[in-house]
CSV table of C-alpha atoms in Angstrom, one decimal:
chain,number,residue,atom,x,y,z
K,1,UNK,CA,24.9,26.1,-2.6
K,2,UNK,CA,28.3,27.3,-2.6
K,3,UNK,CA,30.1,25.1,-1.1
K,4,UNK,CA,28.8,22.3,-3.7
K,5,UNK,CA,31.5,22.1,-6.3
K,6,UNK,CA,34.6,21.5,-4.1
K,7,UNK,CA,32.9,18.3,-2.1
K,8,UNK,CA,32.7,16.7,-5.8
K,9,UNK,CA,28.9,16.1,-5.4
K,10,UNK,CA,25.7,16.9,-7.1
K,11,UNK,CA,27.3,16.8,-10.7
K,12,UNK,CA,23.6,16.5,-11.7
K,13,UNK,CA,19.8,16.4,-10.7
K,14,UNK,CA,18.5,13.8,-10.0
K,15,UNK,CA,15.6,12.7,-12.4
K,16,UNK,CA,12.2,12.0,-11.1
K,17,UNK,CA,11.9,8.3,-9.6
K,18,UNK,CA,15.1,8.1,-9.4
K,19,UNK,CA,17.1,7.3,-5.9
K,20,UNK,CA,20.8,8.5,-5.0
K,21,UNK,CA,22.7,5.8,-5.3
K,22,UNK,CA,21.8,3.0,-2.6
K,23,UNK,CA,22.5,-1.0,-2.1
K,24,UNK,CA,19.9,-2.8,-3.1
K,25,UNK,CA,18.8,-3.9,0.4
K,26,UNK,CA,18.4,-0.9,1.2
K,27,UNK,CA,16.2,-0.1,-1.7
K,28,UNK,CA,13.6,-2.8,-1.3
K,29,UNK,CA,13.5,-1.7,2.7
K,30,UNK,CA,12.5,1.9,1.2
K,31,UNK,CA,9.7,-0.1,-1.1
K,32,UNK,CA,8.2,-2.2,1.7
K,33,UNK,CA,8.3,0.7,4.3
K,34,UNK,CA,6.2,2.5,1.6
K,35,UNK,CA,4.2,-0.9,1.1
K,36,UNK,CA,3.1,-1.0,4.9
K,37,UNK,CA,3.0,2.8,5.1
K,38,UNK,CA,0.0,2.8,2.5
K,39,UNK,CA,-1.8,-0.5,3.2
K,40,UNK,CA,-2.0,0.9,7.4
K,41,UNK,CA,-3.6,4.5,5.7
K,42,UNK,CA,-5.4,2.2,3.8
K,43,UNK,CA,-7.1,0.2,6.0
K,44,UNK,CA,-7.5,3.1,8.2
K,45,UNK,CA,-9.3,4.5,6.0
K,46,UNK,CA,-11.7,1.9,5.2
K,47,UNK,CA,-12.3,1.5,9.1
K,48,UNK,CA,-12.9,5.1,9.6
K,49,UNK,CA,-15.4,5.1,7.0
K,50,UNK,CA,-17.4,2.6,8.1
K,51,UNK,CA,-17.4,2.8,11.8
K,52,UNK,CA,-19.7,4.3,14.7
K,53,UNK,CA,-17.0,4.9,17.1
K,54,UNK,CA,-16.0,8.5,16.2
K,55,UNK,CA,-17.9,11.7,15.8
K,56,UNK,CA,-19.8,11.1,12.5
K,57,UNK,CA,-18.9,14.9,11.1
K,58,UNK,CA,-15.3,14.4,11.4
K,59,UNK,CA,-15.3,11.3,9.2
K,60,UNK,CA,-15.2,12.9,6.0
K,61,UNK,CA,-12.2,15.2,7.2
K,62,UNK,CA,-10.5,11.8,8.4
K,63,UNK,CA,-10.7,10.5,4.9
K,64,UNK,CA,-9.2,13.4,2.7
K,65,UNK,CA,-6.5,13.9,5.3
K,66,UNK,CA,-5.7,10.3,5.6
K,67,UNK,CA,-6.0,10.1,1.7
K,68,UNK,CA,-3.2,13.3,1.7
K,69,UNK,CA,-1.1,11.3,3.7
K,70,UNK,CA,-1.0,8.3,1.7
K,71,UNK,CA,0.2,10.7,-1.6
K,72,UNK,CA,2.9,11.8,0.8
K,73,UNK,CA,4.2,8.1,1.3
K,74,UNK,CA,3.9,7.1,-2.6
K,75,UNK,CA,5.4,10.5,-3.4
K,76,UNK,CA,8.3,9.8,-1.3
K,77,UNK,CA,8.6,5.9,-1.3
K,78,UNK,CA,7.7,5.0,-4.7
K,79,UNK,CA,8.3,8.1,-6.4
K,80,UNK,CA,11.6,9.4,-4.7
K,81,UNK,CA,10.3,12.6,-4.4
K,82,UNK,CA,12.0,13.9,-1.9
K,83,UNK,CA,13.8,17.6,-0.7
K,84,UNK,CA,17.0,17.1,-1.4
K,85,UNK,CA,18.9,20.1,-3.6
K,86,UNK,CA,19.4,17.4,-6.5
K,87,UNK,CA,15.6,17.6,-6.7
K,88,UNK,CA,14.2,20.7,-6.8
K,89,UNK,CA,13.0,20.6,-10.1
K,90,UNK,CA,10.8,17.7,-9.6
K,91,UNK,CA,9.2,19.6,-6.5
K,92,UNK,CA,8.4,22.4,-8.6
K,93,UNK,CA,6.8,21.1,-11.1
K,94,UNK,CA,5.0,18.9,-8.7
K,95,UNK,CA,3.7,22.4,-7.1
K,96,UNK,CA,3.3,24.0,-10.0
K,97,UNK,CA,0.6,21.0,-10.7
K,98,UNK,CA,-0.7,20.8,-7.2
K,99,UNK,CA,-1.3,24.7,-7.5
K,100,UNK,CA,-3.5,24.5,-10.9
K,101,UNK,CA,-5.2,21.1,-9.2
K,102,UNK,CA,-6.2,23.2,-6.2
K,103,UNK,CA,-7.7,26.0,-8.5
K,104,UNK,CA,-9.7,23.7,-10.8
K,105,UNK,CA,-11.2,21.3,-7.3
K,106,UNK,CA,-11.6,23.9,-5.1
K,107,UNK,CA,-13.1,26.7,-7.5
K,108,UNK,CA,-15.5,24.7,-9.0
K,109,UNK,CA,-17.1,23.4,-5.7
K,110,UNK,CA,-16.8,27.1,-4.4
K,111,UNK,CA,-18.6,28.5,-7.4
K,112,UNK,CA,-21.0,25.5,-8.1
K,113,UNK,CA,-22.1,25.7,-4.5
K,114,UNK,CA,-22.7,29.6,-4.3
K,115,UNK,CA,-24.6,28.6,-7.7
K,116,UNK,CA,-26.6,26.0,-5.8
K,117,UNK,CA,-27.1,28.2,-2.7
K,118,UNK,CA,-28.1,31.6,-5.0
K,119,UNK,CA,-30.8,30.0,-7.5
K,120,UNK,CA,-34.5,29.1,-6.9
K,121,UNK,CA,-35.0,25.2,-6.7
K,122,UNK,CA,-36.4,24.0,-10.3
K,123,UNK,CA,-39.7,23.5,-9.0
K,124,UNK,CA,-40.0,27.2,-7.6
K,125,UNK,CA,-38.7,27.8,-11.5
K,126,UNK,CA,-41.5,25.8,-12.7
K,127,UNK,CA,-44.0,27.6,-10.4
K,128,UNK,CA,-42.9,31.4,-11.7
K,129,UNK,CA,-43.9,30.6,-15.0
S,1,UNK,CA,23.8,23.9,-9.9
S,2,UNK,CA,27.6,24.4,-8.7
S,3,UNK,CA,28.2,28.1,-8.2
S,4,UNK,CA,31.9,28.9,-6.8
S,5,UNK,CA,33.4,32.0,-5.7
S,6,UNK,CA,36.2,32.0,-7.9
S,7,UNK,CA,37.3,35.5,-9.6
S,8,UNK,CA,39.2,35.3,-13.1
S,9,UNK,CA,36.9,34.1,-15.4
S,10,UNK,CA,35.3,37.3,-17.1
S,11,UNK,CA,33.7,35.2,-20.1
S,12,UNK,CA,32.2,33.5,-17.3
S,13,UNK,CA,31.0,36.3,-15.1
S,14,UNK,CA,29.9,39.2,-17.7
S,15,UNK,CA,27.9,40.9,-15.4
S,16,UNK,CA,31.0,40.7,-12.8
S,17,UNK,CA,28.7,39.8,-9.7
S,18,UNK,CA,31.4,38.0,-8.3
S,19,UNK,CA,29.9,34.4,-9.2
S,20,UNK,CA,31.0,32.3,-11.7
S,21,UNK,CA,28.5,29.2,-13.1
S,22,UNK,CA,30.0,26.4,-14.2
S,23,UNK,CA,28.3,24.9,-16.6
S,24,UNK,CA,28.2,21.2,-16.6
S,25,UNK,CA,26.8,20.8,-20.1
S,26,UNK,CA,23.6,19.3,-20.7
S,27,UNK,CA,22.0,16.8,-18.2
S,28,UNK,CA,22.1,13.4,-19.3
S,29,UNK,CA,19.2,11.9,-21.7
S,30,UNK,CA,18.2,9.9,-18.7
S,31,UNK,CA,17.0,12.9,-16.6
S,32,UNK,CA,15.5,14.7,-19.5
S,33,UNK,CA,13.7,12.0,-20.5
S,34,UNK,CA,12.2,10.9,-16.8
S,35,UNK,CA,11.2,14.7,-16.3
S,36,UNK,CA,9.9,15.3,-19.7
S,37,UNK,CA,7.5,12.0,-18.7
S,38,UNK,CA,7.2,13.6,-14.9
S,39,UNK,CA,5.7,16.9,-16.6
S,40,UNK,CA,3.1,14.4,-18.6
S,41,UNK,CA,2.2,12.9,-15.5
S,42,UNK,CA,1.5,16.4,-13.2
S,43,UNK,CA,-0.8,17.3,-16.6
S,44,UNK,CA,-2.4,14.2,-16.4
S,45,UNK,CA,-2.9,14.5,-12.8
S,46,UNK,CA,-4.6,18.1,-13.6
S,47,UNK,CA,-6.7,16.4,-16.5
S,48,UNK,CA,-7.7,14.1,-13.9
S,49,UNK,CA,-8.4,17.1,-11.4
S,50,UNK,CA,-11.1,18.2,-14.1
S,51,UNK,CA,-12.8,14.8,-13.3
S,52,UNK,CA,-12.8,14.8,-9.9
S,53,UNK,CA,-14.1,18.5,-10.1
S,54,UNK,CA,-17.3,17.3,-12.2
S,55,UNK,CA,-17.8,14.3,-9.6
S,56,UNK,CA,-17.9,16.5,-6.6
S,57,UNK,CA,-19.8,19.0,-8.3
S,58,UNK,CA,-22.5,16.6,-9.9
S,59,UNK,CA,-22.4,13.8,-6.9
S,60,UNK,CA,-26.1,15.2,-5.8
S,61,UNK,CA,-27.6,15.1,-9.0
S,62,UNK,CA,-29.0,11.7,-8.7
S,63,UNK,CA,-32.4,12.5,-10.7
S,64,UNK,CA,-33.8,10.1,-8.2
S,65,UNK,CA,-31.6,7.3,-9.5
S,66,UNK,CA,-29.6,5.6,-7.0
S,67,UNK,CA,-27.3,7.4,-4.4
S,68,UNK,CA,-23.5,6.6,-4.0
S,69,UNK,CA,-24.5,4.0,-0.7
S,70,UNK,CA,-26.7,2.1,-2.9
S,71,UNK,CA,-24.6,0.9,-5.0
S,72,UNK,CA,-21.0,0.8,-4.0
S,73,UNK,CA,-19.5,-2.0,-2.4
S,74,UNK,CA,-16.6,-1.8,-0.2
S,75,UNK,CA,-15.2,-4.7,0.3
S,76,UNK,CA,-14.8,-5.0,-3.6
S,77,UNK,CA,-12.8,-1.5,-3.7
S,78,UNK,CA,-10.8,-2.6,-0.7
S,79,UNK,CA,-9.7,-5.6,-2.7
S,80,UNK,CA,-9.0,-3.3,-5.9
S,81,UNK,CA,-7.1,-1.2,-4.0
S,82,UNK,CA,-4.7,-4.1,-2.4
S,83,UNK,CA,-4.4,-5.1,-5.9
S,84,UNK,CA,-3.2,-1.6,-6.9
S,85,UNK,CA,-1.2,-1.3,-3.7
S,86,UNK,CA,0.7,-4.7,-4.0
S,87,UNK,CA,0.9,-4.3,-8.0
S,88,UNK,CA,2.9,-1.0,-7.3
S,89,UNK,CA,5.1,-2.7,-5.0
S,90,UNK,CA,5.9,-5.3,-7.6
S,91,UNK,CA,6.4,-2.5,-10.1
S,92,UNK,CA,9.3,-0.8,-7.7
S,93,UNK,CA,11.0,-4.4,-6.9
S,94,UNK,CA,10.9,-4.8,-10.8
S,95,UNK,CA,12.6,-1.3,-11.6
S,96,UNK,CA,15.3,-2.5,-9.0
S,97,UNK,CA,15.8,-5.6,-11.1
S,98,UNK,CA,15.6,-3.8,-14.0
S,99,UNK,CA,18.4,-1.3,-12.5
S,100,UNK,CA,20.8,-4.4,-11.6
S,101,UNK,CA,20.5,-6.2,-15.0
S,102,UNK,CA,18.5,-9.3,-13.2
S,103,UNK,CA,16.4,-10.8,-16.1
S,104,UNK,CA,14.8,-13.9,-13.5
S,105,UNK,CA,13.5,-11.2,-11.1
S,106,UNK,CA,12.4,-8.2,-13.8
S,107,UNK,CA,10.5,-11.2,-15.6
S,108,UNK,CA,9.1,-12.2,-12.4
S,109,UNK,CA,8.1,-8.5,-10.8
S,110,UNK,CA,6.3,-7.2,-14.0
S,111,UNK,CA,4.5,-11.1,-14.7
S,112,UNK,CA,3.2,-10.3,-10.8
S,113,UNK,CA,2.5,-6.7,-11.6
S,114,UNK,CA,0.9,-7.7,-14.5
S,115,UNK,CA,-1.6,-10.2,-13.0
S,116,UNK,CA,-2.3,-7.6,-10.8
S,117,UNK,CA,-3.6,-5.2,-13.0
S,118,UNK,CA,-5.7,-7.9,-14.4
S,119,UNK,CA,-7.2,-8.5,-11.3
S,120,UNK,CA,-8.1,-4.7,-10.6
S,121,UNK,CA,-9.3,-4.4,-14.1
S,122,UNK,CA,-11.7,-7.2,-14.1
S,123,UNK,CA,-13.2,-6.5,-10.9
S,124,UNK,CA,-13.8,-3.0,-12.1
S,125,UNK,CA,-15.4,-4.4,-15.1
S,126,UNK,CA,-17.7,-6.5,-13.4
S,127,UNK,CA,-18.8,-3.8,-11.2
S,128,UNK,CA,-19.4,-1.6,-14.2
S,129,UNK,CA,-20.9,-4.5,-15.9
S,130,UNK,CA,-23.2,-5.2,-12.9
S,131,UNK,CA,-24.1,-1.5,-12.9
S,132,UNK,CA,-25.2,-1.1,-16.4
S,133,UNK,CA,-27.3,-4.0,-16.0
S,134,UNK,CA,-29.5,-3.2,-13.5
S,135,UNK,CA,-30.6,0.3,-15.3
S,136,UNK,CA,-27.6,2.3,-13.2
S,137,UNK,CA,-25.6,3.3,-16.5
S,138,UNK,CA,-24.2,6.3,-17.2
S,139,UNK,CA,-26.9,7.6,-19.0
S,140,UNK,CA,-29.0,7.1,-16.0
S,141,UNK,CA,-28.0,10.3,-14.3
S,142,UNK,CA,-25.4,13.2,-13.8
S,143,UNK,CA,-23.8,11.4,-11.0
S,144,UNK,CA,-23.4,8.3,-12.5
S,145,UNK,CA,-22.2,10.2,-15.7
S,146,UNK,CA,-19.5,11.9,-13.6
S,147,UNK,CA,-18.8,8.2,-11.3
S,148,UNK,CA,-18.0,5.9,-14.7
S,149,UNK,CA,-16.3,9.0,-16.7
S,150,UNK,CA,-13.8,9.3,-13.4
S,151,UNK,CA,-13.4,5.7,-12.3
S,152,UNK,CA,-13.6,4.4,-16.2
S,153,UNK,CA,-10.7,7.4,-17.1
S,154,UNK,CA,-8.8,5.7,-14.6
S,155,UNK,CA,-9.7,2.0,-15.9
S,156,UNK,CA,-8.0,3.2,-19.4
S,157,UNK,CA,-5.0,4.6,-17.9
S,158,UNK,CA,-4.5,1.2,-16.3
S,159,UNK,CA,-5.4,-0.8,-19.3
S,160,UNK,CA,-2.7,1.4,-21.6
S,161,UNK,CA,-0.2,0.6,-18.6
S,162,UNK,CA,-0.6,-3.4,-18.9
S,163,UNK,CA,-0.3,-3.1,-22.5
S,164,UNK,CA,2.7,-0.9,-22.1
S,165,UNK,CA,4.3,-3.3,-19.1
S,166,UNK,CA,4.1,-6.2,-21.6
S,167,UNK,CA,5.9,-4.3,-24.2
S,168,UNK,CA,8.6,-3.3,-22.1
S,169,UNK,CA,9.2,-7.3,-21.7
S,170,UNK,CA,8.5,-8.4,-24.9
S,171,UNK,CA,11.9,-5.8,-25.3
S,172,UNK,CA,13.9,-6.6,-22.5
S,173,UNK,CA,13.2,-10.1,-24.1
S,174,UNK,CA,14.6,-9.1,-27.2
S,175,UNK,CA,17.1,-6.2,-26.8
S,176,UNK,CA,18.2,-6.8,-23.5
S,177,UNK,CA,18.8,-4.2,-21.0
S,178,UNK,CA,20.1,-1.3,-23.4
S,179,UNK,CA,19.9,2.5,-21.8
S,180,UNK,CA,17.4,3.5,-24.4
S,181,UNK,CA,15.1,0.5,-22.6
S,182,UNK,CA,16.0,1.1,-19.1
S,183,UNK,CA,14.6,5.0,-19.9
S,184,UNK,CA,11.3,3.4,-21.2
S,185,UNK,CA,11.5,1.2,-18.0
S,186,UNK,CA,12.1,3.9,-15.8
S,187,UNK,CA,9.0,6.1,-17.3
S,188,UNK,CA,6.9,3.1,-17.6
S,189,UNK,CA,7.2,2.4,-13.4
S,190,UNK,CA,6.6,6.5,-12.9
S,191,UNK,CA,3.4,5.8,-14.8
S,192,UNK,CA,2.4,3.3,-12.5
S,193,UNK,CA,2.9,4.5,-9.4
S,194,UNK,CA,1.1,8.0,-10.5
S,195,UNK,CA,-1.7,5.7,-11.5
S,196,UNK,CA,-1.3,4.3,-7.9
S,197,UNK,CA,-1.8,8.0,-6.6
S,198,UNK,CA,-5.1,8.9,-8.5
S,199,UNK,CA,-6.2,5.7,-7.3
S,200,UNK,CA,-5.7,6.9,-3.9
S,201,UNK,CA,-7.9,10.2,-4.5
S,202,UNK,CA,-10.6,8.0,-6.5
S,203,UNK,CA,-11.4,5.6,-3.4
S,204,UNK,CA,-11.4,8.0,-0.9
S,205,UNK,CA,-13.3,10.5,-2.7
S,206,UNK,CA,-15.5,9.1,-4.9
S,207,UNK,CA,-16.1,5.0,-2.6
S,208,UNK,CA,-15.2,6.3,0.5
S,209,UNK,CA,-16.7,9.9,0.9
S,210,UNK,CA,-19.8,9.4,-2.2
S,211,UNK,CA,-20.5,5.8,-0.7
S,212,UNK,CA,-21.3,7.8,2.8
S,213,UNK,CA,-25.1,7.7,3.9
């Protein structure tokens, strides 16, 4: 951080979507990297979830963290999302989302299924009365 | 963000820590604007997340209507999803355009993106369509209330961005490339690439993992 102001660099952050500055070659690589990148997680995907070659319980597990992958490619290729110091606001409000995502996902299925697990089925309901 | 060492500027340093912030002023418009847009976007991402919740928490609740396998077809996500994939890709090589002032090339990236939400949209429409008229509605049962409120939020944020791509060339068609349009531009492609990512999550989760036997 300190040494930042006498290299001349960072005047500013960087906004979100945006890329340091680049050629425009070099640009359009960084697009259809991210292009093939997602279409081969993609089809992967779609194989995985249809196929009898792998251990049926691991499929699901396969999709979510093939899906997780994929937001990482169009986070970084398409979004510019990346580590770099000009962009840590952009990666804290993305965690600050990711955070509040993860609560609202995973505690309603946590609750919801201790719910599930804890009441009578309707027609044991049904009987008791 | 540049902190330096330097000693003499007291005004600067009133708690005399020994580092002095230079301020650089306010950031340009341009980065307020794209991260005012970017915290829109994570909230809408987290409105979506309320979605997604109800779907996984409801996807059982079939009140012995039709299961997830019955009725989803996968090659006609697959081809959504190619749609979305390539429509994003035109989105980015449009932005680049936009970015070097090159009217032929914008015109022609958001006309392909353009067409391409148009083809994701109709084929979702058709499926809904298809749906509804067998008896499979959203009324039908809590799953399918939770399947057309996700997939159909996600329809409307991709009708509102084809409206909005059209605008922004109907205005690079008539105010040219002006900062105040390259900003709109530059939220507008954010919008569809996050549109690109909660597409991701909805095929997986709701095709890919509800469509499973």
């Amino acid at each position: 951080m300190s040494d930042l102001s006498q290299h001349g660099v960072h005047e500013h952050d960087l906004a979100p979507g945006e890329e340091e500055q680049h050629s425009v070659s070099t640009r359009i690589i960084g697009y259809v990297v991210g292009l093939v990148l997602a279409l081969l997680l993609t089809a992967t995907s779609f194989f995985i979830a249809g196929t009898n070659l792998v251990w049926q319980p691991s499929i699901p597990i396969a999709i979510i963290v093939l899906a997780i992958a994929q937001m990482g490619v169009h986070l970084v290729f398409f979004l510019h999302i990346t580590t770099g110091p000009d962009n840590t606001n952009n990666v804290l409000a993305l965690a600050f989302g990711l955070l509040i995502v993860f609560l609202v996902v995973g505690g309603s299925v946590w609750i919801m299924s201790h719910l599930n697990e804890n009441m009578p089925s309707m027609d044991q309901i049904m009987r008791m009365q | 963000m540049a902190i330096t060492a330097t000693a003499g500027h007291a005004h600067a340093d009133p708690h005399h820590i020994g580092l002095v912030v230079e301020h650089l002023g306010p950031a340009p418009k341009r980065i307020v604007t794209a991260y005012g847009f970017w915290v829109f976007l994570l909230s809408d991402i987290v409105m979506f997340s309320c979605f997604f919740a109800a779907y996984a928490v409801l996807v059982g609740q079939t009140a012995d209507g039709p299961k997830g396998s019955e009725i989803f077809e996968q090659r006609n996500v697959a081809i959504e999803t190619v749609c979305l994939l390539l429509s994003s890709f035109t989105c980015g090589m449009a932005s680049i355009a936009a970015d070097v002032r090159n009217r032929l090339w914008f015109y022609l990236g958001m006309a392909v993106t353009c067409v391409l939400g148009l083809a994701f949209l109709s084929i979702e429409f058709r499926e809904f369509a298809d749906l509804v008229s067998r008896g499979y509605g959203p009324s039908r049962s809590a799953f399918l209330t939770a399947f057309f409120s996700l997939v159909g939020c996600h329809g409307l944020h991709v009708s509102a961005g084809v409206l909005w791509l059209l605008t922004m060339m109907a205005q690079v068609f008539a105010k040219g490339f002006r900062a105040d349009i390259l900003r709109r531009m530059m939220c507008f492609a954010l919008f569809w690439h996050a549109l690109d990512i909660i597409w991701v999550a909805v095929f997986s989760v709701v095709y890919l993992l509800g469509g499973a036997p």
